[in-house]
Amino acid sequence: MDYMRQALSLARQALGTTSPNPAVGAVIVKNGSVVGAGHTQPPGSAHAEVMALRQAGEAARDATMYVTLEPCAHQGRTPPCTAAIIAAGVSEVHMAMIDPNPIVSGRGKAQLEAAGIKTYLGEGEEEASEIVESYVKYITTGLPFVTAKYAMSLDGKIATRTGDSKWITGAEARQYVQRLRSVSDAILVGVNTVLADDPRLTVRDAEDRARPRQPLRVIVDSKGRTPPLARMFAEPGKTIVVTGSKADAAAIKGLAGVGGEVLQVASKRGLIDLAELLSVLGQRQINSVLVEGGGEVMGYLFDHRLVDKVYAFIAPVIVGGREAVTAVAGRGVERMSQAPRLSPVQVERLGDDVLISGYPEHPGD
């Protein structure tokens, strides 16, 4: 039986609930049977290893643990997991990857070995790395992991020339987007998307009910044009409107009046400095940002190499029109040899739509 596979499955269950901590899964095995299993709980609560040890009880002695990330060896909001593992008498620990957190980074493995526990490293590492990719970027750079998501027609349009965009993709693709939102700390859009679509930007279940946990909503709006009557202000969760220094004072007061936080960030040539915004979000312990448009925001992010991952949903429709909105605007590249390409590329069928995802790699990187 692939016990690390079980641990990875548990880690995925924790995605979206553990930030700024990583989503981790752990399984404890003795005499060929699983005696304990668990995943990371919300911040301030037990880590995956402790959850599994609690379930195993005395059966953890001389057992083998499979865990998707190196156990922590430091005192944070909870005691070190290595101490709990050693005290429980576990004899072997299989970990998928080393924790890149500078205050861990091999220390957990070393502590276990010093206590006479055999350790094994690397099983399931590729999948484990993908599960904690947002955490890894945040803990090593202080910046959130940026995912660009957009749905477009076969000819690259996200709306018609009149601005109509509902719906380009089908129900399966839209449900997939709900999953992407559910594992993100924040959702970011430009003000033009708010003005054109009046989106709710919430995580909703199959019955269209808002889920208890909602990502932070971030609107990039240099001039403060976001309407106070926008639907998202009546939705559960928090909304931040990011404006420039020249935003209208009355508009700012109106947004604050409906519960929106107004955050002023430096602008360049009338555009919000998104690199600076990402730095501010990182300071707020935002690990991951899902960017849902529009074209100008996407263009800025790609132009400045700020995108870490792409989810492009492609529908089998052709919109046409010179004035129809494109998925990615901005300056763009001058030559095809300068264009970033996704690698590795994953392709998935969602009803009649196709999802292409991957990590943009820029020539020369």
CSV table of C-alpha atoms in Angstrom, one decimal:
chain,number,residue,atom,x,y,z
A,1,MET,CA,0.0,0.0,0.0
A,2,ASP,CA,1.3,3.5,-0.9
A,3,TYR,CA,1.2,5.2,2.5
A,4,MET,CA,2.9,8.4,1.2
A,5,ARG,CA,0.1,8.6,-1.3
A,6,GLN,CA,-2.4,8.6,1.6
A,7,ALA,CA,-0.4,11.3,3.3
A,8,LEU,CA,-0.4,13.4,0.2
A,9,SER,CA,-4.2,13.0,-0.1
A,10,LEU,CA,-4.6,14.2,3.4
A,11,ALA,CA,-2.4,17.2,2.7
A,12,ARG,CA,-4.6,18.2,-0.2
A,13,GLN,CA,-7.6,18.1,2.1
A,14,ALA,CA,-6.0,20.8,4.2
A,15,LEU,CA,-5.3,23.2,1.4
A,16,GLY,CA,-7.0,26.6,1.9
A,17,THR,CA,-7.3,26.2,5.7
A,18,THR,CA,-3.8,26.3,7.1
A,19,SER,CA,-2.2,29.6,5.8
A,20,PRO,CA,0.3,30.9,6.6
A,21,ASN,CA,1.3,27.4,7.6
A,22,PRO,CA,1.8,24.7,4.9
A,23,ALA,CA,-0.8,22.0,4.2
A,24,VAL,CA,0.8,18.7,5.4
A,25,GLY,CA,-0.5,15.2,5.7
A,26,ALA,CA,0.8,12.4,8.0
A,27,VAL,CA,0.1,8.7,8.2
A,28,ILE,CA,1.4,6.3,10.9
A,29,VAL,CA,1.8,2.6,10.0
A,30,LYS,CA,2.4,-0.4,12.3
A,31,ASN,CA,2.5,-4.1,11.2
A,32,GLY,CA,1.1,-3.2,7.8
A,33,SER,CA,-1.9,-1.3,9.1
A,34,VAL,CA,-2.6,2.5,9.4
A,35,VAL,CA,-2.9,3.3,13.1
A,36,GLY,CA,-3.0,7.1,12.8
A,37,ALA,CA,-3.6,9.8,10.2
A,38,GLY,CA,-4.1,13.5,10.1
A,39,HIS,CA,-3.5,16.8,8.4
A,40,THR,CA,-2.6,20.3,9.4
A,41,GLN,CA,-5.3,22.1,11.3
A,42,PRO,CA,-5.9,25.9,11.1
A,43,PRO,CA,-3.2,28.2,12.5
A,44,GLY,CA,-2.5,27.8,16.2
A,45,SER,CA,-3.9,24.3,16.2
A,46,ALA,CA,-2.2,20.9,15.8
A,47,HIS,CA,0.1,20.1,12.9
A,48,ALA,CA,-0.4,16.9,10.8
A,49,GLU,CA,2.1,14.8,12.7
A,50,VAL,CA,0.5,15.6,16.1
A,51,MET,CA,-3.0,14.8,14.7
A,52,ALA,CA,-1.7,11.4,13.5
A,53,LEU,CA,0.1,10.7,16.8
A,54,ARG,CA,-3.1,11.5,18.8
A,55,GLN,CA,-5.0,9.0,16.8
A,56,ALA,CA,-2.4,6.3,17.0
A,57,GLY,CA,-1.9,6.6,20.8
A,58,GLU,CA,0.4,3.9,22.2
A,59,ALA,CA,0.4,2.2,18.8
A,60,ALA,CA,2.8,4.8,17.6
A,61,ARG,CA,5.7,3.2,19.5
A,62,ASP,CA,8.0,1.4,17.0
A,63,ALA,CA,5.8,2.5,14.2
A,64,THR,CA,6.6,4.2,10.9
A,65,MET,CA,5.4,7.7,10.0
A,66,TYR,CA,4.9,9.0,6.4
A,67,VAL,CA,4.7,12.8,6.3
A,68,THR,CA,4.6,15.1,3.3
A,69,LEU,CA,7.0,17.8,4.7
A,70,GLU,CA,9.9,17.7,7.1
A,71,PRO,CA,8.5,17.9,10.7
A,72,CYS,CA,9.1,21.3,12.4
A,73,ALA,CA,11.9,21.5,15.0
A,74,HIS,CA,11.1,24.8,16.6
A,75,GLN,CA,8.6,26.4,19.0
A,76,GLY,CA,6.0,28.4,17.2
A,77,ARG,CA,2.4,28.8,18.1
A,78,THR,CA,2.6,25.1,18.7
A,79,PRO,CA,5.4,22.9,20.2
A,80,PRO,CA,7.9,21.3,17.8
A,81,CYS,CA,6.6,18.2,16.0
A,82,THR,CA,10.0,16.5,16.3
A,83,ALA,CA,9.7,16.4,20.1
A,84,ALA,CA,6.2,14.8,19.8
A,85,ILE,CA,7.5,12.2,17.4
A,86,ILE,CA,10.5,11.3,19.6
A,87,ALA,CA,8.4,11.1,22.7
A,88,ALA,CA,5.9,8.8,21.0
A,89,GLY,CA,8.6,6.3,20.2
A,90,VAL,CA,8.2,6.3,16.4
A,91,SER,CA,11.1,4.3,14.8
A,92,GLU,CA,11.1,5.5,11.2
A,93,VAL,CA,10.0,8.7,9.5
A,94,HIS,CA,9.6,8.9,5.7
A,95,MET,CA,9.3,12.6,4.6
A,96,ALA,CA,8.6,13.7,1.1
A,97,MET,CA,10.7,16.9,1.2
A,98,ILE,CA,12.8,19.2,3.4
A,99,ASP,CA,11.0,22.2,4.7
A,100,PRO,CA,12.6,25.3,3.0
A,101,ASN,CA,11.7,27.5,6.0
A,102,PRO,CA,15.1,28.8,7.2
A,103,ILE,CA,14.3,28.0,10.8
A,104,VAL,CA,13.6,24.3,9.9
A,105,SER,CA,15.5,23.4,6.7
A,106,GLY,CA,17.0,20.1,7.7
A,107,ARG,CA,17.0,20.6,11.5
A,108,GLY,CA,13.9,18.5,11.9
A,109,LYS,CA,15.5,15.6,10.1
A,110,ALA,CA,18.7,16.0,12.1
A,111,GLN,CA,16.9,16.0,15.4
A,112,LEU,CA,15.0,12.8,14.5
A,113,GLU,CA,18.3,11.1,13.5
A,114,ALA,CA,20.0,12.3,16.7
A,115,ALA,CA,17.3,10.6,18.6
A,116,GLY,CA,18.0,7.3,16.8
A,117,ILE,CA,15.0,7.5,14.4
A,118,LYS,CA,15.7,6.3,10.9
A,119,THR,CA,14.7,8.9,8.2
A,120,TYR,CA,14.0,8.6,4.5
A,121,LEU,CA,13.7,11.5,2.1
A,122,GLY,CA,12.2,12.1,-1.3
A,123,GLU,CA,9.3,9.7,-1.7
A,124,GLY,CA,6.4,11.7,-3.3
A,125,GLU,CA,8.5,14.9,-3.5
A,126,GLU,CA,7.2,16.2,-6.8
A,127,GLU,CA,3.5,16.1,-5.7
A,128,ALA,CA,4.4,17.3,-2.2
A,129,SER,CA,6.3,20.3,-3.7
A,130,GLU,CA,3.2,21.2,-5.8
A,131,ILE,CA,0.9,21.1,-2.7
A,132,VAL,CA,3.1,23.5,-0.8
A,133,GLU,CA,4.3,25.7,-3.7
A,134,SER,CA,2.6,28.8,-2.3
A,135,TYR,CA,4.1,28.3,1.1
A,136,VAL,CA,7.5,27.7,-0.3
A,137,LYS,CA,7.5,31.0,-2.3
A,138,TYR,CA,6.1,32.9,0.7
A,139,ILE,CA,8.5,31.5,3.3
A,140,THR,CA,11.6,32.0,1.1
A,141,THR,CA,10.8,35.4,-0.4
A,142,GLY,CA,8.1,37.0,1.8
A,143,LEU,CA,5.9,37.3,-1.3
A,144,PRO,CA,2.6,35.5,-2.2
A,145,PHE,CA,2.4,32.9,-5.0
A,146,VAL,CA,0.6,34.5,-7.9
A,147,THR,CA,-1.8,32.4,-10.0
A,148,ALA,CA,-3.3,33.9,-13.2
A,149,LYS,CA,-6.6,32.4,-14.1
A,150,TYR,CA,-8.7,33.3,-17.1
A,151,ALA,CA,-11.4,31.8,-19.3
A,152,MET,CA,-11.3,32.7,-23.0
A,153,SER,CA,-12.7,31.8,-26.4
A,154,LEU,CA,-10.7,30.0,-29.1
A,155,ASP,CA,-9.7,33.3,-30.5
A,156,GLY,CA,-8.4,34.6,-27.1
A,157,LYS,CA,-11.4,36.8,-26.0
A,158,ILE,CA,-12.7,37.1,-22.5
A,159,ALA,CA,-15.8,39.2,-23.5
A,160,THR,CA,-17.5,40.4,-26.6
A,161,ARG,CA,-17.1,43.9,-27.9
A,162,THR,CA,-20.2,45.0,-25.9
A,163,GLY,CA,-18.5,43.6,-22.7
A,164,ASP,CA,-20.8,40.5,-22.4
A,165,SER,CA,-18.8,37.6,-20.8
A,166,LYS,CA,-21.5,35.3,-19.2
A,167,TRP,CA,-20.7,32.6,-19.8
A,168,ILE,CA,-17.6,31.7,-21.9
A,169,THR,CA,-17.1,28.3,-20.2
A,170,GLY,CA,-19.4,25.7,-19.0
A,171,ALA,CA,-20.5,24.5,-15.5
A,172,GLU,CA,-17.6,22.1,-15.0
A,173,ALA,CA,-15.0,24.8,-15.6
A,174,ARG,CA,-16.7,27.3,-13.4
A,175,GLN,CA,-16.8,24.7,-10.6
A,176,TYR,CA,-13.1,24.1,-11.0
A,177,VAL,CA,-12.6,27.9,-10.5
A,178,GLN,CA,-14.5,27.5,-7.2
A,179,ARG,CA,-11.9,25.0,-6.1
A,180,LEU,CA,-9.1,27.4,-7.1
A,181,ARG,CA,-10.7,30.1,-5.0
A,182,SER,CA,-11.2,27.8,-2.0
A,183,VAL,CA,-7.4,27.1,-1.7
A,184,SER,CA,-6.4,30.8,-2.2
A,185,ASP,CA,-5.7,33.4,0.4
A,186,ALA,CA,-6.8,36.3,-1.8
A,187,ILE,CA,-8.6,36.9,-5.1
A,188,LEU,CA,-7.4,39.9,-7.1
A,189,VAL,CA,-9.2,41.8,-9.9
A,190,GLY,CA,-9.0,45.1,-11.6
A,191,VAL,CA,-11.7,47.8,-11.3
A,192,ASN,CA,-12.8,47.3,-14.9
A,193,THR,CA,-13.8,43.8,-14.1
A,194,VAL,CA,-15.9,45.1,-11.2
A,195,LEU,CA,-17.5,47.7,-13.4
A,196,ALA,CA,-18.2,45.3,-16.2
A,197,ASP,CA,-19.3,42.2,-14.3
A,198,ASP,CA,-20.1,43.2,-10.7
A,199,PRO,CA,-18.7,39.8,-9.5
A,200,ARG,CA,-19.2,38.5,-6.0
A,201,LEU,CA,-15.7,36.9,-5.9
A,202,THR,CA,-16.8,34.4,-3.3
A,203,VAL,CA,-16.3,30.7,-2.8
A,204,ARG,CA,-19.7,29.0,-3.2
A,205,ASP,CA,-21.0,25.4,-3.0
A,206,ALA,CA,-23.0,23.5,-5.5
A,207,GLU,CA,-26.2,25.2,-4.3
A,208,ASP,CA,-24.7,28.6,-4.8
A,209,ARG,CA,-24.3,29.2,-1.0
A,210,ALA,CA,-21.3,31.1,0.3
A,211,ARG,CA,-18.9,28.9,2.2
A,212,PRO,CA,-17.8,29.9,5.7
A,213,ARG,CA,-14.2,30.6,4.8
A,214,GLN,CA,-13.7,33.3,2.2
A,215,PRO,CA,-10.5,34.5,0.6
A,216,LEU,CA,-9.6,38.2,0.9
A,217,ARG,CA,-11.0,40.2,-2.1
A,218,VAL,CA,-8.6,42.7,-3.6
A,219,ILE,CA,-9.6,45.3,-6.2
A,220,VAL,CA,-6.9,47.2,-8.0
A,221,ASP,CA,-8.5,50.7,-8.6
A,222,SER,CA,-6.0,53.6,-8.9
A,223,LYS,CA,-8.7,56.3,-9.1
A,224,GLY,CA,-11.3,54.9,-6.7
A,225,ARG,CA,-14.0,54.1,-9.2
A,226,THR,CA,-15.3,51.0,-7.4
A,227,PRO,CA,-19.1,51.5,-6.8
A,228,PRO,CA,-20.0,51.3,-3.1
A,229,LEU,CA,-23.1,49.3,-4.3
A,230,ALA,CA,-20.9,46.6,-5.8
A,231,ARG,CA,-22.3,43.2,-4.9
A,232,MET,CA,-19.1,41.9,-3.2
A,233,PHE,CA,-19.5,44.5,-0.3
A,234,ALA,CA,-22.6,42.6,0.7
A,235,GLU,CA,-20.9,39.2,0.6
A,236,PRO,CA,-19.3,37.5,3.6
A,237,GLY,CA,-15.5,38.1,3.9
A,238,LYS,CA,-13.3,41.1,3.6
A,239,THR,CA,-12.7,43.4,0.6
A,240,ILE,CA,-9.7,45.7,0.0
A,241,VAL,CA,-9.8,48.5,-2.6
A,242,VAL,CA,-6.2,49.4,-3.6
A,243,THR,CA,-6.0,53.0,-4.8
A,244,GLY,CA,-3.3,55.4,-5.8
A,245,SER,CA,-2.4,58.7,-4.1
A,246,LYS,CA,-4.7,60.7,-6.4
A,247,ALA,CA,-7.8,58.7,-5.7
A,248,ASP,CA,-10.9,60.9,-4.9
A,249,ALA,CA,-11.3,61.5,-1.2
A,250,ALA,CA,-15.1,61.3,-1.4
A,251,ALA,CA,-14.9,57.9,-3.2
A,252,ILE,CA,-12.5,56.6,-0.5
A,253,LYS,CA,-15.0,57.7,2.2
A,254,GLY,CA,-17.9,56.0,0.4
A,255,LEU,CA,-16.0,52.7,0.1
A,256,ALA,CA,-15.1,52.8,3.8
A,257,GLY,CA,-18.7,53.4,4.6
A,258,VAL,CA,-19.8,50.0,3.1
A,259,GLY,CA,-17.1,48.1,5.0
A,260,GLY,CA,-14.3,48.1,2.4
A,261,GLU,CA,-10.8,48.8,3.4
A,262,VAL,CA,-9.0,51.3,1.3
A,263,LEU,CA,-5.3,50.7,0.8
A,264,GLN,CA,-3.1,53.3,-0.9
A,265,VAL,CA,-0.2,52.0,-2.9
A,266,ALA,CA,2.4,53.8,-5.1
A,267,SER,CA,1.5,54.1,-8.7
A,268,LYS,CA,3.6,54.4,-11.9
A,269,ARG,CA,2.2,56.3,-14.9
A,270,GLY,CA,-1.2,56.0,-13.4
A,271,LEU,CA,-1.0,52.3,-12.8
A,272,ILE,CA,-0.8,50.7,-9.3
A,273,ASP,CA,2.6,49.2,-8.7
A,274,LEU,CA,1.5,45.6,-8.4
A,275,ALA,CA,4.9,44.4,-7.2
A,276,GLU,CA,4.6,46.8,-4.3
A,277,LEU,CA,1.0,45.6,-3.7
A,278,LEU,CA,2.2,42.0,-3.6
A,279,SER,CA,4.9,43.0,-1.0
A,280,VAL,CA,2.2,44.6,1.1
A,281,LEU,CA,0.0,41.5,0.9
A,282,GLY,CA,3.0,39.3,1.9
A,283,GLN,CA,3.4,41.5,5.0
A,284,ARG,CA,-0.2,40.5,5.8
A,285,GLN,CA,0.8,36.8,5.6
A,286,ILE,CA,-1.1,36.3,2.3
A,287,ASN,CA,0.6,33.2,0.9
A,288,SER,CA,-1.3,32.9,-2.4
A,289,VAL,CA,-3.2,35.3,-4.7
A,290,LEU,CA,-5.6,34.1,-7.5
A,291,VAL,CA,-5.8,36.8,-10.2
A,292,GLU,CA,-9.0,36.7,-12.1
A,293,GLY,CA,-8.6,39.7,-14.5
A,294,GLY,CA,-9.0,41.7,-16.4
A,295,GLY,CA,-6.7,42.0,-19.3
A,296,GLU,CA,-4.8,45.1,-18.1
A,297,VAL,CA,-4.0,43.6,-14.7
A,298,MET,CA,-3.0,40.4,-16.4
A,299,GLY,CA,-0.8,42.3,-18.8
A,300,TYR,CA,1.0,44.2,-16.1
A,301,LEU,CA,1.7,41.0,-14.1
A,302,PHE,CA,3.1,39.2,-17.2
A,303,ASP,CA,5.0,42.2,-18.4
A,304,HIS,CA,6.7,42.4,-15.0
A,305,ARG,CA,7.2,38.7,-14.6
A,306,LEU,CA,5.1,38.5,-11.5
A,307,VAL,CA,3.0,35.4,-12.5
A,308,ASP,CA,4.0,32.1,-10.9
A,309,LYS,CA,1.3,29.8,-12.4
A,310,VAL,CA,-1.3,29.9,-15.1
A,311,TYR,CA,-4.7,28.3,-15.4
A,312,ALA,CA,-6.2,29.1,-18.9
A,313,PHE,CA,-9.7,27.7,-19.5
A,314,ILE,CA,-10.4,27.6,-23.3
A,315,ALA,CA,-14.0,27.3,-24.6
A,316,PRO,CA,-14.8,26.0,-28.1
A,317,VAL,CA,-16.4,29.3,-29.2
A,318,ILE,CA,-15.2,32.1,-31.5
A,319,VAL,CA,-16.1,35.6,-30.4
A,320,GLY,CA,-14.3,37.8,-33.0
A,321,GLY,CA,-14.2,41.6,-33.0
A,322,ARG,CA,-11.3,44.0,-33.0
A,323,GLU,CA,-12.7,45.7,-29.9
A,324,ALA,CA,-13.5,42.5,-28.0
A,325,VAL,CA,-11.5,42.2,-24.7
A,326,THR,CA,-8.4,40.0,-24.7
A,327,ALA,CA,-7.3,37.9,-21.8
A,328,VAL,CA,-3.8,39.5,-21.5
A,329,ALA,CA,-3.2,43.1,-22.5
A,330,GLY,CA,-0.3,45.2,-21.3
A,331,ARG,CA,2.8,45.8,-23.5
A,332,GLY,CA,3.5,42.2,-24.3
A,333,VAL,CA,6.6,41.0,-26.0
A,334,GLU,CA,8.2,42.3,-29.2
A,335,ARG,CA,9.3,38.9,-30.5
A,336,MET,CA,8.0,35.4,-30.1
A,337,SER,CA,11.4,34.4,-28.8
A,338,GLN,CA,10.8,36.6,-25.8
A,339,ALA,CA,7.4,35.1,-24.9
A,340,PRO,CA,7.2,33.0,-21.7
A,341,ARG,CA,6.1,29.4,-22.2
A,342,LEU,CA,4.4,27.1,-19.7
A,343,SER,CA,6.4,24.2,-18.4
A,344,PRO,CA,5.5,21.6,-17.6
A,345,VAL,CA,2.2,21.8,-19.3
A,346,GLN,CA,-0.9,20.0,-18.1
A,347,VAL,CA,-4.1,19.6,-20.2
A,348,GLU,CA,-7.4,18.6,-18.8
A,349,ARG,CA,-10.9,18.2,-20.3
A,350,LEU,CA,-13.8,19.9,-18.4
A,351,GLY,CA,-17.0,19.1,-20.3
A,352,ASP,CA,-16.6,20.8,-23.7
A,353,ASP,CA,-13.8,23.1,-22.3
A,354,VAL,CA,-10.1,22.6,-22.0
A,355,LEU,CA,-7.9,23.6,-19.1
A,356,ILE,CA,-4.2,24.3,-19.8
A,357,SER,CA,-2.0,24.9,-16.8
A,358,GLY,CA,1.6,25.3,-16.0
A,359,TYR,CA,4.4,27.6,-14.8
A,360,PRO,CA,5.6,30.4,-17.1
A,361,GLU,CA,9.3,30.2,-18.0
A,362,HIS,CA,10.9,33.3,-19.5
A,363,PRO,CA,13.7,32.9,-22.0
A,364,GLY,CA,17.0,33.4,-20.3
A,365,ASP,CA,15.8,32.6,-16.8
